[in-house]
Short mmCIF file of C-alpha atoms and ligand atoms in Angstrom, two decimals:
data_model
loop_
_atom_site.label_atom_id
_atom_site.label_comp_id
_atom_site.label_asym_id
_atom_site.label_seq_id
_atom_site.Cartn_x
_atom_site.Cartn_y
_atom_site.Cartn_z
CA UNK A 1 56.07 68.90 12.06
CA UNK A 2 52.41 70.02 11.63
CA UNK A 3 49.04 70.85 11.56
CA UNK A 4 47.06 69.87 8.08
CA UNK A 5 44.18 72.67 7.19
CA UNK A 6 42.38 70.76 4.34
CA UNK A 7 39.92 74.27 2.78
CA UNK A 8 36.79 73.73 0.50
CA UNK A 9 38.54 70.17 -0.82
CA UNK A 10 37.16 68.05 -3.66
CA UNK A 11 37.95 65.59 -6.17
CA UNK A 12 36.46 64.31 -8.96
CA UNK A 13 38.93 62.16 -11.37
CA UNK A 14 36.57 63.33 -14.51
CA UNK A 15 37.89 66.25 -16.44
CA UNK A 16 34.65 67.37 -16.43
CA UNK A 17 32.65 66.09 -13.41
CA UNK A 18 28.61 66.87 -14.17
CA UNK A 19 26.85 65.76 -10.92
CA UNK A 20 27.89 64.84 -6.81
CA UNK A 21 28.50 61.50 -7.86
CA UNK A 22 31.35 62.10 -10.09
CA UNK A 23 33.09 63.45 -7.49
CA UNK A 24 35.38 60.59 -5.62
CA UNK A 25 35.36 63.50 -2.78
CA UNK A 26 32.99 65.06 -2.24
CA UNK A 27 33.14 68.72 -0.07
CA UNK A 28 35.46 68.53 2.22
CA UNK A 29 36.50 71.31 5.66
CA UNK A 30 39.18 69.52 8.01
CA UNK A 31 42.07 70.34 10.66
CA UNK A 32 43.88 67.52 11.89
CA UNK A 33 45.87 68.82 14.85
CA UNK A 34 49.34 68.81 15.04
CA UNK A 35 51.09 66.18 16.82
CA UNK A 36 48.24 63.60 16.60
CA UNK A 37 47.42 60.35 15.42
CA UNK A 38 44.75 60.17 13.39
CA UNK A 39 43.35 56.79 11.58
CA UNK A 40 40.95 57.09 8.70
CA UNK A 41 38.39 54.89 8.43
CA UNK A 42 35.65 53.46 5.83
CA UNK A 43 34.42 51.01 3.62
CA UNK A 44 36.85 50.49 0.53
CA UNK A 45 35.93 53.44 -2.21
CA UNK A 46 34.90 55.81 -0.02
CA UNK A 47 38.04 57.75 -1.35
CA UNK A 48 40.35 57.63 1.72
CA UNK A 49 43.38 56.30 -0.26
CA UNK A 50 42.32 59.77 -2.88
CA UNK A 51 42.08 61.83 0.30
CA UNK A 52 46.07 60.77 1.24
CA UNK A 53 47.44 61.05 -1.82
CA UNK A 54 46.34 64.78 -2.05
CA UNK A 55 47.70 65.20 1.50
CA UNK A 56 50.83 63.23 0.17
CA UNK A 57 51.00 65.58 -2.81
CA UNK A 58 50.83 62.70 -5.51
CA UNK A 59 47.20 64.73 -6.12
CA UNK A 60 46.78 67.84 -7.16
CA UNK A 61 42.70 68.34 -6.04
CA UNK A 62 40.11 69.83 -8.20
CA UNK A 63 39.18 72.82 -6.15
CA UNK A 64 40.47 73.76 -2.79
CA UNK A 65 43.67 74.38 -0.53
CA UNK A 66 45.24 72.71 2.03
CA UNK A 67 47.67 74.58 4.30
CA UNK A 68 50.60 73.01 6.50
CA UNK A 69 50.91 75.60 8.94
CA UNK A 70 48.40 77.68 7.12
CA UNK A 71 51.10 78.15 4.74
CA UNK A 72 49.46 77.07 1.07
CA UNK A 73 51.05 73.66 -0.41
CA UNK A 74 48.71 72.99 -2.94
CA UNK A 75 50.51 72.96 -5.59
CA UNK A 76 54.38 71.60 -3.46
CA UNK A 77 54.89 68.10 -4.22
CA UNK A 78 55.61 65.34 -1.84
CA UNK A 79 59.47 65.89 -1.72
CA UNK A 80 58.56 69.31 -0.76
CA UNK A 81 55.68 69.03 1.45
CA UNK A 82 58.45 67.33 3.59
CA UNK A 83 55.81 63.70 4.20
CA UNK A 84 56.58 60.49 4.80
CA UNK A 85 54.46 57.71 3.28
CA UNK A 86 53.64 53.75 3.37
CA UNK A 87 51.41 52.28 0.57
CA UNK A 88 49.47 48.98 1.16
CA UNK A 89 52.15 46.88 -0.88
CA UNK A 90 56.20 47.77 -0.05
CA UNK A 91 58.05 50.02 -1.66
CA UNK A 92 61.86 48.29 -1.58
CA UNK A 93 65.04 48.44 -3.68
CA UNK A 94 65.41 44.60 -4.12
CA UNK A 95 69.52 45.62 -4.98
CA UNK A 96 70.41 47.10 -1.44
CA UNK A 97 70.52 45.62 1.44
CA UNK A 98 67.58 45.88 4.62
CA UNK A 99 69.91 48.17 6.66
CA UNK A 100 70.72 50.68 3.12
CA UNK A 101 66.93 50.57 2.70
CA UNK A 102 66.21 52.17 5.56
CA UNK A 103 69.36 54.97 5.37
CA UNK A 104 68.07 56.11 2.44
CA UNK A 105 65.78 58.43 3.20
CA UNK A 106 68.77 59.96 5.64
CA UNK A 107 71.56 59.46 3.30
CA UNK A 108 69.69 61.08 0.73
CA UNK A 109 69.03 64.29 3.25
CA UNK A 110 73.00 63.70 3.80
CA UNK A 111 72.88 63.27 7.65
CA UNK A 112 75.88 62.53 9.73
CA UNK A 113 76.50 58.34 9.02
CA UNK A 114 76.97 58.31 12.75
CA UNK A 115 73.15 59.52 13.46
CA UNK A 116 72.27 56.83 10.32
CA UNK A 117 73.49 54.20 12.01
CA UNK A 118 71.35 54.77 15.33
CA UNK A 119 68.46 55.04 13.79
CA UNK A 120 68.50 51.85 11.65
CA UNK A 121 69.65 50.35 14.36
CA UNK A 122 66.73 51.60 16.58
CA UNK A 123 63.79 51.50 13.37
CA UNK A 124 64.88 48.27 12.30
CA UNK A 125 64.74 47.00 16.14
CA UNK A 126 61.56 48.57 16.54
CA UNK A 127 60.51 46.27 12.70
CA UNK A 128 62.21 43.47 14.48
CA UNK A 129 64.60 42.81 11.64
CA UNK A 130 68.29 43.92 13.85
CA UNK A 131 69.45 40.56 11.94
CA UNK A 132 68.79 41.66 8.48
CA UNK A 133 70.78 44.31 8.47
CA UNK A 134 73.28 43.35 5.23
CA UNK A 135 71.22 41.06 4.12
CA UNK A 136 69.60 42.66 0.40
CA UNK A 137 66.55 43.01 0.55
CA UNK A 138 65.78 40.72 -2.42
CA UNK A 139 63.46 37.27 -2.19
CA UNK A 140 62.95 38.57 1.17
CA UNK A 141 59.38 37.77 1.73
CA UNK A 142 56.21 40.28 1.02
CA UNK A 143 55.60 40.72 5.12
CA UNK A 144 59.50 41.62 5.33
CA UNK A 145 59.97 44.18 2.60
CA UNK A 146 56.52 45.46 3.96
CA UNK A 147 58.22 46.55 7.79
CA UNK A 148 61.18 47.48 5.60
CA UNK A 149 58.53 49.64 3.93
CA UNK A 150 57.34 50.45 6.77
CA UNK A 151 60.07 51.55 9.29
CA UNK A 152 61.67 53.46 5.96
CA UNK A 153 58.48 55.93 6.13
CA UNK A 154 59.14 56.14 9.93
CA UNK A 155 63.32 56.48 9.90
CA UNK A 156 63.06 60.65 9.39
CA UNK A 157 62.59 62.24 13.09
CA UNK A 158 61.78 66.07 10.98
CA UNK A 159 58.92 65.16 8.93
CA UNK A 160 55.77 67.51 8.84
CA UNK A 161 53.65 64.27 8.89
CA UNK A 162 53.56 60.17 8.41
CA UNK A 163 50.54 59.01 5.97
CA UNK A 164 49.83 54.86 6.06
CA UNK A 165 47.68 53.78 3.92
CA UNK A 166 46.22 50.18 4.90
CA UNK A 167 50.34 49.55 5.66
CA UNK A 168 49.01 45.63 7.57
CA UNK A 169 47.38 44.70 4.25
CA UNK A 170 50.02 42.09 3.97
CA UNK A 171 51.70 41.41 7.24
CA UNK A 172 51.41 38.32 9.24
CA UNK A 173 47.62 38.47 11.08
CA UNK A 174 49.66 37.93 14.77
CA UNK A 175 52.21 40.36 14.01
CA UNK A 176 50.27 43.08 12.85
CA UNK A 177 49.44 44.35 16.95
CA UNK A 178 52.77 44.19 16.88
CA UNK A 179 53.26 46.69 14.72
CA UNK A 180 50.74 48.84 15.05
CA UNK A 181 52.05 48.58 19.36
CA UNK A 182 55.46 49.53 18.08
CA UNK A 183 53.32 52.28 15.31
CA UNK A 184 51.87 53.66 18.88
CA UNK A 185 55.06 53.88 21.23
CA UNK A 186 56.68 56.14 18.04
CA UNK A 187 54.04 57.87 17.83
CA UNK A 188 54.60 58.95 21.07
CA UNK A 189 58.18 58.91 21.50
CA UNK A 190 58.45 61.86 18.69
CA UNK A 191 54.82 63.18 17.87
CA UNK A 192 54.56 63.07 14.57
CA UNK A 193 50.91 64.33 12.95
CA UNK A 194 50.12 60.84 11.91
CA UNK A 195 47.30 59.62 9.54
CA UNK A 196 46.35 55.78 9.39
CA UNK A 197 44.21 54.82 6.45
CA UNK A 198 42.17 51.21 7.32
CA UNK A 199 39.37 49.85 6.64
CA UNK A 200 39.36 47.24 9.86
CA UNK A 201 37.47 49.07 12.60
CA UNK A 202 39.70 47.04 14.95
CA UNK A 203 42.67 48.81 13.31
CA UNK A 204 41.66 52.31 14.02
CA UNK A 205 39.82 52.29 17.55
CA UNK A 206 43.38 50.66 18.69
CA UNK A 207 45.87 52.73 16.94
CA UNK A 208 44.16 56.23 17.19
CA UNK A 209 43.29 58.70 19.91
CA UNK A 210 41.07 60.25 17.15
CA UNK A 211 38.96 58.51 14.05
CA UNK A 212 37.39 59.93 11.15
CA UNK A 213 35.02 58.36 9.83
CA UNK A 214 34.80 58.41 5.82
CA UNK A 215 31.42 57.26 4.46
CA UNK A 216 30.74 57.58 0.26
CA UNK A 217 33.42 60.88 -0.05
CA UNK A 218 32.35 62.72 2.53
CA UNK A 219 33.58 62.64 6.57
CA UNK A 220 31.18 61.58 8.42
CA UNK A 221 32.34 61.63 11.82
CA UNK A 222 35.19 62.91 13.94
CA UNK A 223 35.46 61.67 17.03
CA UNK A 224 37.32 59.52 20.14
CA UNK A 225 36.46 55.44 19.90
CA UNK A 226 33.62 56.57 22.57
CA UNK A 227 32.64 59.22 20.61
CA UNK A 228 31.59 56.77 18.22
CA UNK A 229 30.11 54.42 19.86
CA UNK A 230 27.76 56.81 21.97
CA UNK A 231 26.70 58.68 19.65
CA UNK A 232 27.38 58.19 15.98
CA UNK A 233 26.33 61.39 14.32
CA UNK A 234 25.76 58.90 11.41
CA UNK A 235 24.00 56.20 10.68
CA UNK A 236 26.74 54.49 8.90
CA UNK A 237 29.17 55.23 11.55
CA UNK A 238 26.40 53.50 13.54
CA UNK A 239 26.45 50.18 11.83
CA UNK A 240 30.39 50.55 10.43
CA UNK A 241 31.68 50.44 13.95
CA UNK A 242 30.51 47.73 16.76
CA UNK A 243 29.99 44.07 16.28
CA UNK A 244 27.16 43.96 15.21
CA UNK A 245 26.19 47.53 14.45
CA UNK A 246 23.81 49.60 15.76
CA UNK A 247 20.20 48.54 15.29
CA UNK A 248 18.61 50.93 12.93
CA UNK A 249 14.49 50.51 12.60
CA UNK A 250 12.22 52.99 11.41
CA UNK A 251 9.78 55.00 13.42
CA UNK A 252 7.35 58.36 13.84
CA UNK A 253 9.00 60.01 16.73
CA UNK A 254 6.47 62.19 18.74
CA UNK A 255 7.86 63.76 21.27
CA UNK A 256 10.27 61.40 23.86
CA UNK A 257 8.23 58.25 21.86
CA UNK A 258 8.68 56.34 19.03
CA UNK A 259 6.20 54.11 17.05
CA UNK A 260 7.97 51.31 15.07
CA UNK A 261 4.95 49.21 13.25
CA UNK A 262 2.76 49.92 15.31
CA UNK A 263 4.49 49.38 18.95
CA UNK A 264 5.92 52.32 21.37
CA UNK A 265 9.10 53.16 22.80
CA UNK A 266 9.91 55.04 24.80
CA UNK A 267 13.04 57.61 24.34
CA UNK A 268 15.32 59.20 26.64
CA UNK A 269 14.85 62.65 25.32
CA UNK A 270 11.76 64.89 23.63
CA UNK A 271 11.90 65.38 20.27
CA UNK A 272 10.38 68.14 17.72
CA UNK A 273 8.50 66.99 14.66
CA UNK A 274 10.44 65.92 12.20
CA UNK A 275 10.05 64.74 8.63
CA UNK A 276 11.92 62.78 6.06
CA UNK A 277 12.96 59.28 6.58
CA UNK A 278 12.92 58.61 10.22
CA UNK A 279 15.07 55.81 11.99
CA UNK A 280 15.82 54.94 15.52
CA UNK A 281 19.48 53.22 16.75
CA UNK A 282 20.35 51.24 19.17
CA UNK A 283 23.65 49.52 19.68
CA UNK A 284 23.25 45.68 20.50
CA UNK A 285 25.12 46.58 23.71
CA UNK A 286 21.37 48.52 25.12
CA UNK A 287 19.55 45.88 23.37
CA UNK A 288 17.25 43.32 26.52
CA UNK A 289 14.97 40.53 26.37
CA UNK A 290 12.09 40.19 28.24
CA UNK A 291 8.56 38.24 28.16
CA UNK A 292 6.33 41.48 30.23
CA UNK A 293 4.29 42.86 27.65
CA UNK A 294 6.43 45.82 26.26
CA UNK A 295 9.33 46.40 24.23
CA UNK A 296 9.07 44.82 20.65
CA UNK A 297 8.08 41.61 19.94
CA UNK A 298 10.65 39.94 17.85
CA UNK A 299 11.03 36.23 16.58
CA UNK A 300 14.74 34.32 17.43
CA UNK A 301 16.98 33.80 14.74
CA UNK A 302 19.49 32.87 16.23
CA UNK A 303 22.19 32.47 19.14
CA UNK A 304 25.82 33.37 18.50
CA UNK A 305 27.82 32.04 21.57
CA UNK A 306 31.16 33.53 21.62
CA UNK A 307 32.81 33.50 25.30
CA UNK A 308 31.78 36.29 27.39
CA UNK A 309 29.11 37.53 26.17
CA UNK A 310 25.84 36.12 23.63
CA UNK A 311 24.65 37.09 20.21
CA UNK A 312 21.13 37.24 19.89
CA UNK A 313 20.04 37.74 15.84
CA UNK A 314 16.48 38.07 16.39
CA UNK A 315 13.65 39.39 13.20
CA UNK A 316 11.85 42.38 13.79
CA UNK A 317 9.17 43.06 10.74
CA UNK A 318 10.95 41.49 8.28
CA UNK A 319 14.15 43.72 10.23
CA UNK A 320 16.53 42.21 11.83
CA UNK A 321 17.97 43.29 15.49
CA UNK A 322 20.62 41.98 17.84
CA UNK A 323 21.49 41.95 21.09
CA UNK A 324 24.46 41.41 23.20
CA UNK A 325 22.99 39.57 26.21
CA UNK A 326 24.98 38.02 29.44
CA UNK A 327 26.54 34.95 29.14
CA UNK A 328 24.63 31.67 30.11
CA UNK A 329 21.05 33.99 30.06
CA UNK A 330 18.51 31.68 28.92
CA UNK A 331 16.71 32.58 25.71
CA UNK A 332 13.30 31.53 25.19
CA UNK A 333 12.69 30.33 21.71
CA UNK A 334 8.98 31.02 22.02
CA UNK A 335 7.84 35.22 20.47
CA UNK A 336 10.06 37.30 23.20
CA UNK A 337 10.31 41.16 23.54
CA UNK A 338 13.29 43.47 23.54
CA UNK A 339 13.64 46.12 25.35
CA UNK A 340 15.62 49.25 24.53
CA UNK A 341 17.46 51.39 27.38
CA UNK A 342 16.17 54.39 26.80
CA UNK A 343 18.94 56.99 26.91
CA UNK A 344 21.65 55.34 24.70
CA UNK A 345 18.64 55.28 21.56
CA UNK A 346 19.55 57.89 18.66
CA UNK A 347 17.29 59.84 16.66
CA UNK A 348 18.33 59.92 12.61
CA UNK A 349 16.58 61.79 10.04
CA UNK A 350 17.42 61.33 6.60
CA UNK A 351 20.65 59.04 8.44
CA UNK A 352 21.75 62.22 10.39
CA UNK A 353 21.23 61.88 14.29
CA UNK A 354 18.91 64.66 15.43
CA UNK A 355 19.55 65.66 19.06
CA UNK A 356 16.98 65.82 21.24
CA UNK A 357 15.46 69.04 22.44
CA UNK A 358 14.87 68.24 25.84
CA UNK A 359 17.01 65.02 27.89
CA UNK A 360 14.80 62.52 29.85
CA UNK A 361 16.05 59.81 30.41
CA UNK A 362 19.22 59.53 32.63
CA UNK A 363 21.90 56.50 32.34
CA UNK A 364 20.39 53.58 34.13
CA UNK A 365 22.35 50.82 36.09
CA UNK A 366 20.31 47.78 34.39
CA UNK A 367 21.79 48.01 31.53
CA UNK A 368 24.75 45.17 31.04
CA UNK A 369 27.51 46.17 29.30
P1 ADP B 1 39.91 53.96 -0.24
O1 ADP B 1 41.10 54.09 -0.94
O2 ADP B 1 38.36 54.19 0.37
O3 ADP B 1 39.19 52.29 -0.77
P2 ADP B 1 39.44 54.92 -2.81
O4 ADP B 1 40.60 56.79 -2.69
O5 ADP B 1 41.03 54.12 -3.49
O6 ADP B 1 38.96 54.66 -2.70
O7 ADP B 1 38.87 55.72 -4.13
C1 ADP B 1 37.43 56.44 -4.41
C2 ADP B 1 37.12 56.57 -5.65
O8 ADP B 1 37.60 56.71 -6.54
C3 ADP B 1 36.75 54.75 -5.98
O9 ADP B 1 35.14 55.11 -6.83
C4 ADP B 1 37.76 54.92 -7.26
O10 ADP B 1 36.91 53.43 -8.47
C5 ADP B 1 38.28 55.78 -7.48
N1 ADP B 1 39.23 56.28 -8.34
C6 ADP B 1 40.33 55.59 -7.37
N2 ADP B 1 41.37 55.88 -7.89
C7 ADP B 1 41.45 56.49 -9.34
C8 ADP B 1 42.25 56.85 -10.47
N3 ADP B 1 42.79 56.86 -10.58
N4 ADP B 1 41.29 57.20 -11.49
C9 ADP B 1 39.33 57.04 -10.69
N5 ADP B 1 38.54 56.51 -10.25
C10 ADP B 1 39.63 56.46 -9.48
MG1 MG B 2 42.79 52.38 -0.79
#
């Protein structure tokens, strides 16, 4: 197993990149700790597969180095790096049986037959295919074939890392949860360094201890699910994570006040003067409604009942603001005002979060989660 260091990495698919926009991966310095399970989360096209393929050795970066435990492997191929990788779509040997497919990486390395048989049994039970070991892979559904691919990725115990690139895309929805649980169990048992690529926040947040969020070829935040929820460092993390995501409103910030289209909002801290595009961000969980003469006046657009709570979608100065409110709370149709819990407001300048100089508000008990 290995700690993986990405040192001054960048990648362009163009032979002669001109500007920043020609880079699929922009400047990247990052350490993946030995034995940790990471999710790599981001929208389609942000560079996740590019990054994964650079780590596995399928792709040589245009710039920078990759170190495994301080050894430079930038020029090494996947086999030399001793990495298992599972792709979005199944890669199986059709003419082999399910069992032979699972055993392949072990037999290839001339492992003891008794050990191979034991491992194959164990992995087959993890992917729910113990009864199919003798069957030829040909003719199996895409779903079954992908489970074999997953199994083959997990069968070796001696790999430096296991990389998964959106591995559950073709898997039946009810099996997804089951397989994710199995991957987690495997991680707990063997402690491999794992990187799991997904564009699905639920998958990322349930699989990993640490989530690396990518946006437009850059890592914008590395954090636990709680950190990504509580203090998004970039507006992308704010609105990509959460359901619905964070509300972002243009503002002028001065001291502990924000002015949004002429209306004052109290912040949870004092801020230095700032220039650039300033926005305040508040998650819908920390928005409440009031009939008093305070907060932002909004127009109610829609109320969605989603079981344990309701989502109020309202409009302020042409922008949608969402609130998550307790089930059964009456919502007047007349113009209402929205209040934000001050200590839950983040301030962003040109999309990056700025910390307050001084914190003036602490979490209040009124906040409804
Ligand atoms: P993701 O996996 O997050 O969807 P990718 O890493 O596949 O993103 O792609 C990142 C960017 O690089 C995209 O703009 C994509 O079009 C481009 N790209 C990916 N693969 C190639 C390639 N082989 N040649 C040229 N451009 C590519
Ligand atoms: Mg991809």
